[in-house]
mmCIF file of C-alpha atoms and ligand atoms in Angstrom:
data_model
loop_
_atom_site.group_PDB
_atom_site.id
_atom_site.type_symbol
_atom_site.label_atom_id
_atom_site.label_comp_id
_atom_site.label_asym_id
_atom_site.label_seq_id
_atom_site.Cartn_x
_atom_site.Cartn_y
_atom_site.Cartn_z
ATOM 1 C CA MET A 122 -28.420 -40.178 -1.144
ATOM 2 C CA ASP A 123 -31.908 -38.503 -1.353
ATOM 3 C CA ALA A 124 -32.579 -35.099 -0.014
ATOM 4 C CA ARG A 125 -35.230 -35.992 2.534
ATOM 5 C CA SER A 126 -34.328 -34.866 6.009
ATOM 6 C CA ALA A 127 -33.079 -37.663 8.201
ATOM 7 C CA SER A 128 -31.285 -37.839 11.508
ATOM 8 C CA PRO A 129 -27.670 -36.670 11.138
ATOM 9 C CA ASP A 130 -25.139 -39.357 10.152
ATOM 10 C CA ILE A 131 -21.996 -39.586 12.311
ATOM 11 C CA VAL A 132 -19.122 -41.247 10.529
ATOM 12 C CA ILE A 133 -15.873 -41.819 12.362
ATOM 13 C CA CYS A 134 -12.842 -42.092 10.102
ATOM 14 C CA ASN A 135 -9.469 -43.511 11.110
ATOM 15 C CA ASN A 136 -7.575 -40.329 10.446
ATOM 16 C CA ARG A 137 -7.595 -37.029 8.535
ATOM 17 C CA GLU A 138 -6.605 -38.717 5.315
ATOM 18 C CA ALA A 139 -9.475 -41.279 5.546
ATOM 19 C CA LEU A 140 -11.853 -38.422 6.416
ATOM 20 C CA ALA A 141 -10.742 -36.503 3.330
ATOM 21 C CA ARG A 142 -11.177 -39.557 1.103
ATOM 22 C CA ASP A 143 -14.655 -40.294 2.468
ATOM 23 C CA ALA A 144 -15.577 -36.647 1.910
ATOM 24 C CA ALA A 145 -14.229 -36.797 -1.644
ATOM 25 C CA TYR A 146 -16.434 -39.792 -2.464
ATOM 26 C CA ARG A 147 -19.497 -38.034 -1.034
ATOM 27 C CA PHE A 148 -18.715 -34.830 -2.837
ATOM 28 C CA THR A 149 -18.331 -36.715 -6.121
ATOM 29 C CA ALA A 150 -21.506 -38.743 -5.616
ATOM 30 C CA LEU A 151 -23.536 -35.607 -5.094
ATOM 31 C CA ALA A 152 -21.870 -33.883 -7.977
ATOM 32 C CA LEU A 153 -22.631 -36.784 -10.312
ATOM 33 C CA GLN A 154 -26.209 -36.935 -9.112
ATOM 34 C CA ALA A 155 -26.845 -33.238 -9.800
ATOM 35 C CA ILE A 156 -25.152 -33.286 -13.170
ATOM 36 C CA SER A 157 -26.990 -36.459 -14.181
ATOM 37 C CA GLU A 158 -30.265 -34.680 -13.342
ATOM 38 C CA GLY A 159 -29.356 -32.028 -15.868
ATOM 39 C CA ARG A 160 -28.427 -29.216 -13.501
ATOM 40 C CA PRO A 161 -25.203 -27.659 -12.279
ATOM 41 C CA PHE A 162 -23.717 -28.902 -9.013
ATOM 42 C CA ARG A 163 -23.667 -25.898 -6.664
ATOM 43 C CA VAL A 164 -21.368 -26.251 -3.689
ATOM 44 C CA ALA A 165 -20.192 -23.899 -1.006
ATOM 45 C CA LEU A 166 -16.608 -24.557 0.107
ATOM 46 C CA SER A 167 -15.408 -24.293 3.658
ATOM 47 C CA GLY A 168 -12.311 -22.512 4.876
ATOM 48 C CA GLY A 169 -10.010 -23.599 7.690
ATOM 49 C CA SER A 170 -7.369 -26.296 7.508
ATOM 50 C CA THR A 171 -9.379 -29.498 7.561
ATOM 51 C CA PRO A 172 -10.860 -29.262 4.093
ATOM 52 C CA ARG A 173 -7.356 -28.838 2.528
ATOM 53 C CA LEU A 174 -6.891 -32.587 2.367
ATOM 54 C CA LEU A 175 -10.300 -32.986 0.760
ATOM 55 C CA TYR A 176 -9.482 -30.362 -1.863
ATOM 56 C CA ALA A 177 -6.153 -32.108 -2.585
ATOM 57 C CA GLN A 178 -8.050 -35.407 -3.152
ATOM 58 C CA LEU A 179 -10.602 -33.720 -5.497
ATOM 59 C CA ALA A 180 -7.763 -32.024 -7.429
ATOM 60 C CA ALA A 181 -6.148 -35.374 -8.325
ATOM 61 C CA PRO A 182 -7.276 -38.592 -9.980
ATOM 62 C CA PRO A 183 -9.610 -40.367 -9.662
ATOM 63 C CA PHE A 184 -11.933 -37.589 -8.435
ATOM 64 C CA GLN A 185 -10.488 -34.949 -10.708
ATOM 65 C CA ARG A 186 -11.486 -37.022 -13.719
ATOM 66 C CA ALA A 187 -14.831 -38.311 -12.347
ATOM 67 C CA ILE A 188 -16.576 -34.954 -12.368
ATOM 68 C CA ASP A 189 -17.426 -32.721 -15.344
ATOM 69 C CA TRP A 190 -16.116 -29.581 -13.624
ATOM 70 C CA SER A 191 -17.639 -27.390 -16.319
ATOM 71 C CA ARG A 192 -21.009 -28.265 -14.671
ATOM 72 C CA VAL A 193 -19.863 -27.242 -11.177
ATOM 73 C CA GLU A 194 -20.491 -23.830 -9.586
ATOM 74 C CA ILE A 195 -18.241 -22.932 -6.676
ATOM 75 C CA PHE A 196 -19.328 -20.686 -3.844
ATOM 76 C CA PHE A 197 -17.900 -19.995 -0.333
ATOM 77 C CA GLY A 198 -19.458 -20.415 3.052
ATOM 78 C CA ASP A 199 -17.455 -17.615 4.564
ATOM 79 C CA GLU A 200 -14.431 -15.387 4.003
ATOM 80 C CA ARG A 201 -12.110 -13.251 6.059
ATOM 81 C CA ALA A 202 -11.918 -9.514 5.381
ATOM 82 C CA VAL A 203 -8.613 -9.834 3.675
ATOM 83 C CA PRO A 204 -7.422 -9.628 0.058
ATOM 84 C CA PRO A 205 -7.855 -12.853 -1.970
ATOM 85 C CA ASP A 206 -4.070 -13.403 -2.005
ATOM 86 C CA ALA A 207 -3.675 -12.998 1.767
ATOM 87 C CA PRO A 208 -2.295 -16.055 3.610
ATOM 88 C CA ASP A 209 -5.505 -16.375 5.638
ATOM 89 C CA SER A 210 -7.893 -15.994 2.733
ATOM 90 C CA ASN A 211 -10.265 -18.980 2.382
ATOM 91 C CA TYR A 212 -10.424 -18.323 -1.307
ATOM 92 C CA ARG A 213 -6.653 -18.466 -1.573
ATOM 93 C CA MET A 214 -6.572 -21.817 0.244
ATOM 94 C CA ALA A 215 -9.229 -23.285 -2.026
ATOM 95 C CA ARG A 216 -7.640 -21.797 -5.166
ATOM 96 C CA ASP A 217 -4.207 -23.237 -4.342
ATOM 97 C CA ALA A 218 -5.430 -26.680 -3.131
ATOM 98 C CA LEU A 219 -8.301 -27.160 -5.566
ATOM 99 C CA LEU A 220 -9.454 -24.611 -8.083
ATOM 100 C CA ALA A 221 -6.063 -24.000 -9.785
ATOM 101 C CA HIS A 222 -6.049 -27.730 -10.653
ATOM 102 C CA LEU A 223 -9.562 -27.978 -12.150
ATOM 103 C CA PRO A 224 -11.246 -26.732 -15.362
ATOM 104 C CA VAL A 225 -14.058 -24.873 -13.528
ATOM 105 C CA PRO A 226 -14.904 -21.879 -15.700
ATOM 106 C CA ALA A 227 -13.797 -18.651 -13.994
ATOM 107 C CA GLU A 228 -17.279 -17.279 -14.234
ATOM 108 C CA GLN A 229 -18.524 -20.214 -12.179
ATOM 109 C CA ILE A 230 -16.207 -19.467 -9.288
ATOM 110 C CA HIS A 231 -17.990 -17.012 -6.990
ATOM 111 C CA ARG A 232 -15.547 -15.585 -4.517
ATOM 112 C CA MET A 233 -16.850 -13.555 -1.514
ATOM 113 C CA PRO A 234 -15.595 -9.942 -2.054
ATOM 114 C CA ALA A 235 -14.604 -9.610 1.641
ATOM 115 C CA GLU A 236 -11.697 -7.255 0.881
ATOM 116 C CA GLN A 237 -14.227 -4.460 0.185
ATOM 117 C CA PRO A 238 -13.946 -1.557 2.772
ATOM 118 C CA ASP A 239 -17.742 -1.682 3.288
ATOM 119 C CA LEU A 240 -18.265 -5.239 4.494
ATOM 120 C CA ASP A 241 -22.033 -4.856 4.718
ATOM 121 C CA ALA A 242 -22.128 -3.739 1.046
ATOM 122 C CA ALA A 243 -19.936 -6.742 0.237
ATOM 123 C CA ALA A 244 -22.429 -9.007 2.023
ATOM 124 C CA GLN A 245 -25.266 -7.491 -0.115
ATOM 125 C CA ASP A 246 -23.166 -7.941 -3.282
ATOM 126 C CA TYR A 247 -22.681 -11.661 -2.484
ATOM 127 C CA GLU A 248 -26.344 -11.979 -1.704
ATOM 128 C CA GLN A 249 -27.051 -10.667 -5.242
ATOM 129 C CA THR A 250 -24.528 -13.183 -6.572
ATOM 130 C CA LEU A 251 -26.477 -15.991 -4.938
ATOM 131 C CA ARG A 252 -29.808 -14.681 -6.172
ATOM 132 C CA ARG A 253 -28.528 -14.458 -9.746
ATOM 133 C CA ALA A 254 -27.016 -17.900 -9.646
ATOM 134 C CA PHE A 255 -29.924 -19.726 -7.959
ATOM 135 C CA ALA A 256 -32.829 -17.494 -9.194
ATOM 136 C CA PRO A 257 -34.982 -18.547 -6.213
ATOM 137 C CA ALA A 258 -38.676 -17.845 -6.483
ATOM 138 C CA PRO A 259 -39.891 -14.843 -4.484
ATOM 139 C CA GLY A 260 -39.781 -15.743 -0.775
ATOM 140 C CA GLU A 261 -37.726 -18.864 -1.511
ATOM 141 C CA TRP A 262 -34.084 -19.515 -0.440
ATOM 142 C CA PRO A 263 -31.173 -20.585 -2.603
ATOM 143 C CA ARG A 264 -30.837 -24.367 -2.268
ATOM 144 C CA PHE A 265 -27.242 -25.587 -2.454
ATOM 145 C CA ASP A 266 -26.566 -29.191 -3.446
ATOM 146 C CA LEU A 267 -23.871 -29.325 -0.851
ATOM 147 C CA ILE A 268 -22.464 -27.005 1.796
ATOM 148 C CA LEU A 269 -19.080 -28.009 3.347
ATOM 149 C CA LEU A 270 -18.600 -26.880 6.952
ATOM 150 C CA GLY A 271 -15.877 -27.199 9.528
ATOM 151 C CA MET A 272 -16.348 -26.655 13.288
ATOM 152 C CA GLY A 273 -14.145 -24.670 15.631
ATOM 153 C CA PRO A 274 -13.461 -25.724 19.267
ATOM 154 C CA ASP A 275 -15.926 -23.113 20.270
ATOM 155 C CA GLY A 276 -18.656 -24.780 18.120
ATOM 156 C CA HIS A 277 -18.665 -22.137 15.359
ATOM 157 C CA CYS A 278 -19.199 -23.102 11.781
ATOM 158 C CA ALA A 279 -18.632 -20.930 8.707
ATOM 159 C CA SER A 280 -18.188 -17.567 10.439
ATOM 160 C CA LEU A 281 -21.149 -17.994 12.732
ATOM 161 C CA PHE A 282 -19.625 -17.526 16.158
ATOM 162 C CA PRO A 283 -21.085 -18.024 19.637
ATOM 163 C CA GLY A 284 -23.032 -15.037 20.998
ATOM 164 C CA ARG A 285 -23.034 -13.118 17.719
ATOM 165 C CA PRO A 286 -26.199 -11.473 16.258
ATOM 166 C CA ALA A 287 -25.520 -13.321 12.982
ATOM 167 C CA LEU A 288 -26.713 -16.569 14.671
ATOM 168 C CA LEU A 289 -30.252 -15.150 14.696
ATOM 169 C CA GLU A 290 -30.391 -13.696 11.213
ATOM 170 C CA THR A 291 -33.560 -14.842 9.514
ATOM 171 C CA ARG A 292 -33.825 -12.624 6.425
ATOM 172 C CA ARG A 293 -30.363 -12.037 4.942
ATOM 173 C CA LEU A 294 -28.514 -14.692 2.933
ATOM 174 C CA VAL A 295 -25.127 -13.222 3.768
ATOM 175 C CA VAL A 296 -23.981 -10.959 6.624
ATOM 176 C CA ALA A 297 -20.790 -9.338 7.894
ATOM 177 C CA THR A 298 -19.741 -10.518 11.319
ATOM 178 C CA GLU A 299 -16.979 -10.330 13.877
ATOM 179 C CA PRO A 300 -15.376 -13.499 15.282
ATOM 180 C CA GLY A 301 -15.138 -13.737 18.972
ATOM 181 C CA LEU A 302 -11.602 -15.137 18.776
ATOM 182 C CA ALA A 303 -8.188 -14.031 17.599
ATOM 183 C CA PRO A 304 -7.090 -12.799 15.145
ATOM 184 C CA PHE A 305 -10.471 -10.867 15.201
ATOM 185 C CA VAL A 306 -10.547 -10.336 11.470
ATOM 186 C CA PRO A 307 -14.072 -9.387 10.390
ATOM 187 C CA ARG A 308 -15.778 -11.918 8.176
ATOM 188 C CA LEU A 309 -18.545 -12.492 5.655
ATOM 189 C CA THR A 310 -20.681 -15.587 6.224
ATOM 190 C CA LEU A 311 -23.707 -17.411 4.785
ATOM 191 C CA THR A 312 -26.494 -17.323 7.324
ATOM 192 C CA PHE A 313 -28.271 -20.330 8.954
ATOM 193 C CA PRO A 314 -31.374 -20.047 6.767
ATOM 194 C CA VAL A 315 -29.168 -20.576 3.637
ATOM 195 C CA ILE A 316 -27.311 -23.425 5.349
ATOM 196 C CA ASN A 317 -30.597 -25.019 6.461
ATOM 197 C CA HIS A 318 -32.016 -24.937 2.966
ATOM 198 C CA SER A 319 -29.130 -26.941 1.551
ATOM 199 C CA ALA A 320 -29.879 -30.439 0.245
ATOM 200 C CA HIS A 321 -26.774 -31.712 2.011
ATOM 201 C CA VAL A 322 -24.453 -30.385 4.663
ATOM 202 C CA LEU A 323 -21.157 -32.130 5.193
ATOM 203 C CA PHE A 324 -19.151 -31.351 8.303
ATOM 204 C CA LEU A 325 -15.407 -32.094 8.286
ATOM 205 C CA ILE A 326 -14.238 -32.171 11.912
ATOM 206 C CA ALA A 327 -10.762 -33.331 12.885
ATOM 207 C CA GLY A 328 -8.468 -32.949 15.850
ATOM 208 C CA MET A 329 -8.364 -33.564 19.561
ATOM 209 C CA ASP A 330 -9.225 -29.974 20.248
ATOM 210 C CA LYS A 331 -12.766 -30.679 18.877
ATOM 211 C CA ALA A 332 -13.506 -33.734 21.014
ATOM 212 C CA HIS A 333 -15.313 -31.964 23.861
ATOM 213 C CA THR A 334 -17.236 -29.797 21.444
ATOM 214 C CA VAL A 335 -18.389 -32.902 19.490
ATOM 215 C CA ALA A 336 -19.556 -34.397 22.721
ATOM 216 C CA HIS A 337 -21.595 -31.299 23.623
ATOM 217 C CA MET A 338 -22.951 -31.271 20.073
ATOM 218 C CA LEU A 339 -24.135 -34.873 20.329
ATOM 219 C CA LEU A 340 -25.556 -34.415 23.806
ATOM 220 C CA ARG A 341 -27.085 -31.057 22.817
ATOM 221 C CA ASP A 342 -26.442 -30.029 26.401
ATOM 222 C CA LEU A 343 -25.525 -26.433 25.570
ATOM 223 C CA PRO A 344 -27.737 -23.677 24.180
ATOM 224 C CA ALA A 345 -27.303 -23.043 20.455
ATOM 225 C CA ASP A 346 -26.207 -19.516 21.176
ATOM 226 C CA GLN A 347 -23.097 -21.069 22.805
ATOM 227 C CA LEU A 348 -22.750 -23.926 20.338
ATOM 228 C CA PRO A 349 -23.690 -22.536 16.929
ATOM 229 C CA VAL A 350 -23.426 -25.865 15.091
ATOM 230 C CA LEU A 351 -26.644 -26.758 16.837
ATOM 231 C CA HIS A 352 -28.422 -24.272 14.570
ATOM 232 C CA VAL A 353 -27.658 -26.519 11.562
ATOM 233 C CA SER A 354 -30.776 -28.579 10.890
ATOM 234 C CA PRO A 355 -31.806 -28.551 7.257
ATOM 235 C CA GLU A 356 -35.568 -28.671 6.871
ATOM 236 C CA GLU A 357 -35.392 -30.858 3.748
ATOM 237 C CA GLY A 358 -31.782 -31.949 3.635
ATOM 238 C CA ASN A 359 -29.229 -34.196 5.265
ATOM 239 C CA VAL A 360 -26.383 -33.487 7.665
ATOM 240 C CA THR A 361 -23.372 -35.779 7.852
ATOM 241 C CA TYR A 362 -20.616 -35.338 10.398
ATOM 242 C CA LEU A 363 -17.291 -36.801 9.315
ATOM 243 C CA LEU A 364 -15.035 -37.038 12.338
ATOM 244 C CA ASP A 365 -11.522 -38.321 12.690
ATOM 245 C CA ARG A 366 -10.769 -40.544 15.687
ATOM 246 C CA GLU A 367 -9.311 -37.626 17.689
ATOM 247 C CA ALA A 368 -12.455 -35.465 17.292
ATOM 248 C CA ALA A 369 -14.539 -38.562 18.045
ATOM 249 C CA LEU A 370 -12.634 -39.524 21.156
ATOM 250 C CA LEU A 371 -15.654 -39.013 23.464
ATOM 251 C CA VAL A 372 -18.292 -40.332 21.034
ATOM 252 C CA PRO A 373 -18.433 -43.913 22.305
ATOM 253 C CA SER A 374 -19.166 -42.684 25.852
ATOM 254 C CA VAL A 375 -21.680 -40.138 24.555
ATOM 255 C CA MET A 376 -23.337 -42.822 22.341
ATOM 256 C CA ASP A 377 -23.588 -45.125 25.353
ATOM 257 C CA THR A 378 -25.332 -42.428 27.400
ATOM 258 C CA ALA A 379 -27.266 -40.639 24.649
ATOM 259 C CA GLY A 380 -27.871 -43.438 22.118
ATOM 260 C CA ALA A 381 -26.722 -41.164 19.320
ATOM 261 C CA VAL A 382 -26.966 -42.506 15.805
ATOM 262 C CA GLY A 383 -23.586 -43.267 14.253
ATOM 263 C CA SER A 384 -21.465 -45.557 12.147
ATOM 264 C CA MET A 385 -17.820 -46.383 12.095
ATOM 265 C CA GLU A 386 -15.717 -46.376 8.833
HETATM 266 C C1 6PG B 32 -12.830 -20.397 8.594
HETATM 267 C C2 6PG B 32 -13.847 -21.545 8.493
HETATM 268 C C3 6PG B 32 -14.145 -22.019 9.909
HETATM 269 C C4 6PG B 32 -13.460 -23.382 10.005
HETATM 270 C C5 6PG B 32 -13.421 -23.819 11.454
HETATM 271 C C6 6PG B 32 -12.655 -25.205 11.589
HETATM 272 O O1 6PG B 32 -13.035 -19.441 7.841
HETATM 273 O O2 6PG B 32 -11.876 -20.643 9.292
HETATM 274 O O3 6PG B 32 -14.985 -21.234 7.840
HETATM 275 O O4 6PG B 32 -15.486 -22.115 10.216
HETATM 276 O O5 6PG B 32 -14.184 -24.343 9.263
HETATM 277 O O6 6PG B 32 -12.715 -22.812 12.202
HETATM 278 O O7 6PG B 32 -11.346 -24.926 11.105
HETATM 279 P P1 6PG B 32 -10.288 -26.168 10.985
HETATM 280 O O8 6PG B 32 -10.774 -27.002 9.850
HETATM 281 O O9 6PG B 32 -8.955 -25.474 10.652
HETATM 282 O O10 6PG B 32 -10.268 -26.896 12.276
#
């Protein structure tokens, strides 16, 4: 998989388990590629429920043994403004499903400090964490090897929600934001410039409740302000959408009408 930008790949998997397995192979391939090139594999994990099955795959053989986890740096795409042990913490989910089972050095796991009272200061802290880890040249952006994203039924990804000012951020790497949906917990999120400078973006999208949103995404028949995933378009990177059959329910009809690129697995 090279990092030249190409049209997004759409891969339809039979079910959530197949989606997780496909994602585990892709994750592993990208990790082995980075490490073989003599650099750490830097990945931003997604929250939500869909990635949980991927994390369980990575935390067990064969994937657990395939990657030299001492060469992996873990970041997060977004976090809720809750303590790291809170039930709805993205960090807690990733820790319990993945990180607790892997020998990633603690200093290479970069949690978003979203429990801080001043969320904007926390965003700035995490921005410094990214700058220290990636050491981008002045005026350059950190370039992740892989950013994992989910998509909500409202078309949000990370914590970039419809109609929010964060969608239009062009300078900051990380911002504090408010979701437009319950339980209205404030969030920290990577911004689209960071996402769009990633070498690879892998969407994990499952569930019937995403089918209409996937159709709108493929047809691009809504403004990006209403469908934030449309902002994801890496300049020199690849986007792959892994869909389960439920989320892809309307894809055949969309592909007939829109001629969208896709493959079935
Ligand atoms: C979060 C995620 C969010 C998630 C989507 C999809 O903090 O919840 O970052 O963007 O990926 O809401 O969630 P599911 O995978 O549970 O459908």
